[in-house]
Amino acid sequence: MFRPDSQTPDSSVAALHIVFQRGKLVSNMRSPRPCLLEDSLIEQGGWQVRRRHFMGYWEDQPCFAVEIDETHLLDPMEFQLGTLWQILGRVDESLFSLAGRAAQVLDWERDHQFCGRCGSPMRGHPVERAMICEPCGMTSYPRIAPCIIVLVTRGVEMLLARSASNPRPMYSTLAGFIEAGETPEETLVREVREEVGLDVGDLRYFQAQSWPFPNQLMLGYFAEYAGGDIVCEPNEIADAQWFHPDNLPMIPPPASVAGQLIQQHLKSIS
């Protein structure tokens, strides 16, 4: 449904827009595709566009990521300001991915107005999705933070943990950022040992997911328990337990790779 492209079309007639204001997603509550706003809505609202990036084509219609001026007052009977979390699982997966891509591109441009090397103003690259500094020649591309996310199993049981920073009683898979010089597999082994004190083996890649909170690329894995007792790192993990499929706690939605790892394991043992 979405076809990415970085070359802005000659005509933007019938364009669609994913609109943000003050970092919040603007949704049209009257639309079945709430985060895709048509040209007419922006024109009627008289919204001043501060940043605009061509993303590609949604069902052959050109689609732009747009940031509007924070002073515009939105009609609360028609529009809602929210986060990407609020549309996760409520819109098509490809549309959520597009909204996440739009948010990341706008955040990246906002955070790269000046060169991190020499401090000079940067400008958009004429061809690539990049910001360039003419005085020193530095080029900055959108930032991606690669992470591993792993479901550790022990027979049919699953190791699920509750994050120390999450007030909800949700249990999920373990995850962590890949550090400089590490492979994803090395990160996986290190993170599991650091967060819950366990050793793992038989690592199996599952699939990846772009996760715009704010700019992660999640690399999903399965791993088998290889030894040790659960000892939670208190700054990261509030609780971790082995759960039987018949007695699961609150778990992530299927739209997330964590939820997909859990569902895939349940399917494999059924």
Short mmCIF file of C-alpha atoms in Angstrom, two decimals:
data_model
loop_
_atom_site.label_atom_id
_atom_site.label_comp_id
_atom_site.label_asym_id
_atom_site.label_seq_id
_atom_site.Cartn_x
_atom_site.Cartn_y
_atom_site.Cartn_z
CA MET A 1 0.00 0.00 0.00
CA PHE A 2 2.95 2.32 0.64
CA ARG A 3 5.73 2.81 -1.90
CA PRO A 4 8.70 4.77 -0.50
CA ASP A 5 10.35 7.40 -2.67
CA SER A 6 12.66 10.33 -1.90
CA GLN A 7 12.26 12.26 -5.17
CA THR A 8 9.56 14.89 -4.73
CA PRO A 9 6.99 14.66 -7.57
CA ASP A 10 6.44 17.56 -9.95
CA SER A 11 2.80 17.73 -8.92
CA SER A 12 1.35 17.30 -5.44
CA VAL A 13 -2.28 17.35 -6.56
CA ALA A 14 -4.43 15.11 -4.34
CA ALA A 15 -1.55 14.73 -1.92
CA LEU A 16 -1.94 13.17 1.51
CA HIS A 17 -0.23 14.45 4.62
CA ILE A 18 0.85 12.98 7.94
CA VAL A 19 0.74 16.06 10.14
CA PHE A 20 2.48 16.77 13.43
CA GLN A 21 2.22 19.75 15.76
CA ARG A 22 4.57 20.17 18.74
CA GLY A 23 5.69 16.59 18.16
CA LYS A 24 2.12 15.24 18.38
CA LEU A 25 0.29 13.46 15.60
CA VAL A 26 -2.76 15.27 14.21
CA SER A 27 -5.61 12.82 13.50
CA ASN A 28 -8.89 13.43 11.73
CA MET A 29 -11.44 11.71 13.96
CA ARG A 30 -14.00 11.58 11.13
CA SER A 31 -11.77 9.59 8.77
CA PRO A 32 -11.28 5.80 8.51
CA ARG A 33 -7.59 6.62 7.93
CA PRO A 34 -7.24 9.16 10.76
CA CYS A 35 -3.57 10.03 10.29
CA LEU A 36 -3.78 10.67 6.53
CA LEU A 37 -5.02 14.23 5.96
CA GLU A 38 -5.98 15.53 2.54
CA ASP A 39 -4.80 18.79 0.99
CA SER A 40 -8.21 20.38 1.47
CA LEU A 41 -8.08 20.03 5.27
CA ILE A 42 -4.74 21.84 5.48
CA GLU A 43 -5.89 24.58 3.12
CA GLN A 44 -9.21 25.10 4.93
CA GLY A 45 -7.44 25.30 8.28
CA GLY A 46 -4.93 27.84 6.98
CA TRP A 47 -2.14 25.87 8.63
CA GLN A 48 1.36 27.23 8.17
CA VAL A 49 3.76 24.43 7.26
CA ARG A 50 7.15 24.70 8.99
CA ARG A 51 8.70 21.47 7.65
CA ARG A 52 7.67 19.22 4.81
CA HIS A 53 9.21 15.97 3.53
CA PHE A 54 8.04 13.81 0.66
CA MET A 55 7.77 10.23 1.90
CA GLY A 56 6.50 8.29 -1.12
CA TYR A 57 3.13 7.10 -2.39
CA TRP A 58 0.19 5.76 -0.46
CA GLU A 59 -2.06 3.91 -2.91
CA ASP A 60 -0.44 5.97 -5.72
CA GLN A 61 -1.16 9.29 -4.00
CA PRO A 62 1.88 11.40 -3.05
CA CYS A 63 2.33 11.50 0.70
CA PHE A 64 4.19 14.11 2.78
CA ALA A 65 5.33 14.34 6.38
CA VAL A 66 4.38 17.79 7.63
CA GLU A 67 5.02 19.83 10.76
CA ILE A 68 2.65 22.76 11.22
CA ASP A 69 3.16 25.90 13.29
CA GLU A 70 2.51 25.35 16.98
CA THR A 71 0.34 28.47 17.23
CA HIS A 72 -2.49 27.05 15.08
CA LEU A 73 -5.60 26.16 17.05
CA LEU A 74 -7.14 22.88 15.88
CA ASP A 75 -10.87 22.27 15.94
CA PRO A 76 -11.31 19.75 18.82
CA MET A 77 -14.52 18.49 17.20
CA GLU A 78 -12.59 17.34 14.13
CA PHE A 79 -8.93 16.86 15.08
CA GLN A 80 -7.11 15.11 17.88
CA LEU A 81 -3.51 15.56 19.01
CA GLY A 82 -1.94 12.33 20.20
CA THR A 83 1.03 10.03 20.10
CA LEU A 84 1.95 7.17 17.80
CA TRP A 85 1.13 4.82 20.67
CA GLN A 86 -2.53 5.79 20.30
CA ILE A 87 -2.78 4.46 16.74
CA LEU A 88 -0.71 1.31 17.32
CA GLY A 89 -3.00 -1.62 16.60
CA ARG A 90 -5.83 0.71 15.53
CA VAL A 91 -4.65 1.33 11.95
CA ASP A 92 -3.19 -0.91 9.28
CA GLU A 93 0.37 -2.01 10.08
CA SER A 94 1.75 -0.41 6.92
CA LEU A 95 0.03 2.88 7.79
CA PHE A 96 1.46 2.81 11.31
CA SER A 97 4.89 2.17 9.80
CA LEU A 98 4.46 5.16 7.48
CA ALA A 99 3.39 7.42 10.36
CA GLY A 100 6.42 6.27 12.34
CA ARG A 101 8.71 6.95 9.40
CA ALA A 102 7.26 10.44 9.04
CA ALA A 103 7.79 11.21 12.73
CA GLN A 104 11.40 10.07 12.60
CA VAL A 105 12.24 12.14 9.52
CA LEU A 106 10.74 15.31 11.00
CA ASP A 107 12.51 14.78 14.34
CA TRP A 108 15.81 14.15 12.55
CA GLU A 109 15.60 17.38 10.52
CA ARG A 110 14.62 19.38 13.62
CA ASP A 111 17.63 18.03 15.53
CA HIS A 112 20.11 18.64 12.71
CA GLN A 113 19.67 22.33 11.99
CA PHE A 114 23.32 22.90 12.91
CA CYS A 115 26.42 20.86 12.25
CA GLY A 116 27.59 18.74 15.17
CA ARG A 117 31.18 19.11 14.00
CA CYS A 118 31.65 22.82 13.32
CA GLY A 119 28.34 24.39 14.41
CA SER A 120 27.44 25.89 11.00
CA PRO A 121 23.84 25.87 9.74
CA MET A 122 22.93 22.78 7.70
CA ARG A 123 20.66 22.49 4.71
CA GLY A 124 18.81 19.68 2.98
CA HIS A 125 20.70 17.59 0.46
CA PRO A 126 19.40 18.24 -3.08
CA VAL A 127 19.08 14.53 -3.95
CA GLU A 128 19.37 12.32 -0.87
CA ARG A 129 17.44 12.35 2.40
CA ALA A 130 20.31 13.99 4.26
CA MET A 131 21.44 17.27 5.81
CA ILE A 132 24.75 18.70 4.68
CA CYS A 133 27.17 21.24 6.12
CA GLU A 134 28.82 23.20 3.34
CA PRO A 135 31.69 24.69 5.42
CA CYS A 136 33.09 21.36 6.65
CA GLY A 137 31.42 18.87 4.29
CA MET A 138 29.74 16.76 6.97
CA THR A 139 26.62 14.84 5.87
CA SER A 140 24.02 13.63 8.38
CA TYR A 141 21.47 10.95 7.56
CA PRO A 142 18.36 9.97 9.56
CA ARG A 143 19.38 8.23 12.77
CA ILE A 144 18.63 4.58 13.37
CA ALA A 145 19.27 2.91 16.73
CA PRO A 146 19.54 -0.89 16.26
CA CYS A 147 18.24 -3.03 19.12
CA ILE A 148 17.72 -6.70 19.83
CA ILE A 149 14.49 -8.02 21.28
CA VAL A 150 14.36 -11.63 22.41
CA LEU A 151 11.89 -14.18 23.68
CA VAL A 152 13.74 -16.63 25.92
CA THR A 153 12.00 -20.01 26.21
CA ARG A 154 12.39 -23.01 28.49
CA GLY A 155 10.34 -25.75 26.90
CA VAL A 156 6.85 -24.30 26.55
CA GLU A 157 7.52 -21.63 29.19
CA MET A 158 8.43 -18.07 28.26
CA LEU A 159 10.59 -15.61 30.17
CA LEU A 160 8.66 -12.33 30.37
CA ALA A 161 9.67 -9.24 32.30
CA ARG A 162 8.06 -6.04 33.55
CA SER A 163 10.07 -2.90 32.90
CA ALA A 164 10.98 -0.77 35.90
CA SER A 165 9.99 2.33 33.91
CA ASN A 166 6.54 1.09 32.86
CA PRO A 167 3.76 1.78 35.39
CA ARG A 168 1.41 -0.69 33.68
CA PRO A 169 1.42 -4.36 34.78
CA MET A 170 2.55 -5.47 31.32
CA TYR A 171 5.12 -8.22 30.86
CA SER A 172 7.15 -8.34 27.66
CA THR A 173 10.25 -9.78 26.06
CA LEU A 174 13.75 -8.52 26.87
CA ALA A 175 15.37 -5.88 24.67
CA GLY A 176 18.50 -3.76 24.51
CA PHE A 177 20.55 -1.46 22.29
CA ILE A 178 23.42 -2.79 20.21
CA GLU A 179 26.65 -1.14 21.34
CA ALA A 180 29.51 -0.07 19.08
CA GLY A 181 31.49 -3.07 17.87
CA GLU A 182 28.87 -5.66 18.85
CA THR A 183 26.95 -8.09 16.69
CA PRO A 184 23.23 -8.51 17.43
CA GLU A 185 23.92 -11.98 18.82
CA GLU A 186 26.60 -10.68 21.20
CA THR A 187 24.20 -7.98 22.37
CA LEU A 188 21.46 -10.54 22.98
CA VAL A 189 23.64 -12.72 25.21
CA ARG A 190 24.97 -9.69 27.12
CA GLU A 191 21.57 -8.07 27.63
CA VAL A 192 19.90 -11.23 28.93
CA ARG A 193 22.75 -11.81 31.36
CA GLU A 194 22.78 -8.17 32.52
CA GLU A 195 19.02 -7.78 32.89
CA VAL A 196 18.00 -11.13 34.42
CA GLY A 197 21.24 -13.06 35.09
CA LEU A 198 20.53 -15.95 32.72
CA ASP A 199 22.62 -17.68 30.06
CA VAL A 200 21.03 -18.48 26.70
CA GLY A 201 21.83 -20.45 23.56
CA ASP A 202 20.32 -21.65 20.28
CA LEU A 203 19.72 -18.11 19.03
CA ARG A 204 17.29 -17.91 16.12
CA TYR A 205 16.49 -14.75 14.16
CA PHE A 206 12.76 -14.07 13.76
CA GLN A 207 12.10 -10.73 12.04
CA ALA A 208 12.71 -6.99 12.28
CA GLN A 209 10.42 -4.05 12.95
CA SER A 210 10.91 -0.32 12.70
CA TRP A 211 9.91 1.07 16.09
CA PRO A 212 9.52 4.86 16.14
CA PHE A 213 9.87 5.39 19.91
CA PRO A 214 11.85 7.31 18.94
CA ASN A 215 14.03 5.70 16.22
CA GLN A 216 14.76 2.04 16.89
CA LEU A 217 15.17 -0.86 14.50
CA MET A 218 14.12 -3.91 16.51
CA LEU A 219 15.78 -7.20 15.54
CA GLY A 220 13.65 -10.02 16.91
CA TYR A 221 15.13 -13.32 18.14
CA PHE A 222 14.24 -16.52 19.93
CA ALA A 223 16.69 -18.00 22.42
CA GLU A 224 16.70 -21.09 24.61
CA TYR A 225 17.43 -21.01 28.34
CA ALA A 226 20.90 -22.42 29.03
CA GLY A 227 21.36 -21.90 32.77
CA GLY A 228 21.22 -19.62 35.79
CA ASP A 229 18.63 -18.22 38.17
CA ILE A 230 16.59 -15.08 37.55
CA VAL A 231 18.25 -12.08 39.18
CA CYS A 232 16.67 -8.81 37.99
CA GLU A 233 18.74 -5.70 37.39
CA PRO A 234 16.58 -3.35 39.54
CA ASN A 235 17.17 -0.22 37.47
CA GLU A 236 15.88 -1.99 34.35
CA ILE A 237 13.60 -4.83 35.41
CA ALA A 238 10.93 -4.67 38.12
CA ASP A 239 10.06 -8.35 37.82
CA ALA A 240 10.77 -11.33 35.55
CA GLN A 241 9.18 -14.78 35.64
CA TRP A 242 8.73 -17.97 33.66
CA PHE A 243 5.16 -18.06 32.35
CA HIS A 244 3.26 -21.09 31.12
CA PRO A 245 1.07 -20.50 28.02
CA ASP A 246 -2.04 -21.25 30.11
CA ASN A 247 -1.25 -18.51 32.64
CA LEU A 248 0.00 -15.46 30.76
CA PRO A 249 -0.01 -11.92 32.21
CA MET A 250 -0.85 -8.79 30.25
CA ILE A 251 1.38 -8.96 27.13
CA PRO A 252 2.18 -6.56 24.24
CA PRO A 253 -0.25 -6.24 21.32
CA PRO A 254 0.29 -8.33 18.16
CA ALA A 255 1.20 -5.15 16.26
CA SER A 256 4.56 -5.09 18.09
CA VAL A 257 7.41 -7.50 17.38
CA ALA A 258 7.34 -8.48 21.07
CA GLY A 259 3.73 -9.56 20.68
CA GLN A 260 4.55 -11.37 17.44
CA LEU A 261 7.39 -13.31 19.12
CA ILE A 262 5.01 -14.48 21.84
CA GLN A 263 2.26 -15.41 19.38
CA GLN A 264 4.71 -17.30 17.18
CA HIS A 265 5.90 -19.36 20.16
CA LEU A 266 2.32 -20.14 21.18
CA LYS A 267 1.57 -21.23 17.62
CA SER A 268 4.66 -23.47 17.50
CA ILE A 269 3.65 -25.43 20.61
CA SER A 270 -0.06 -25.74 19.86
#
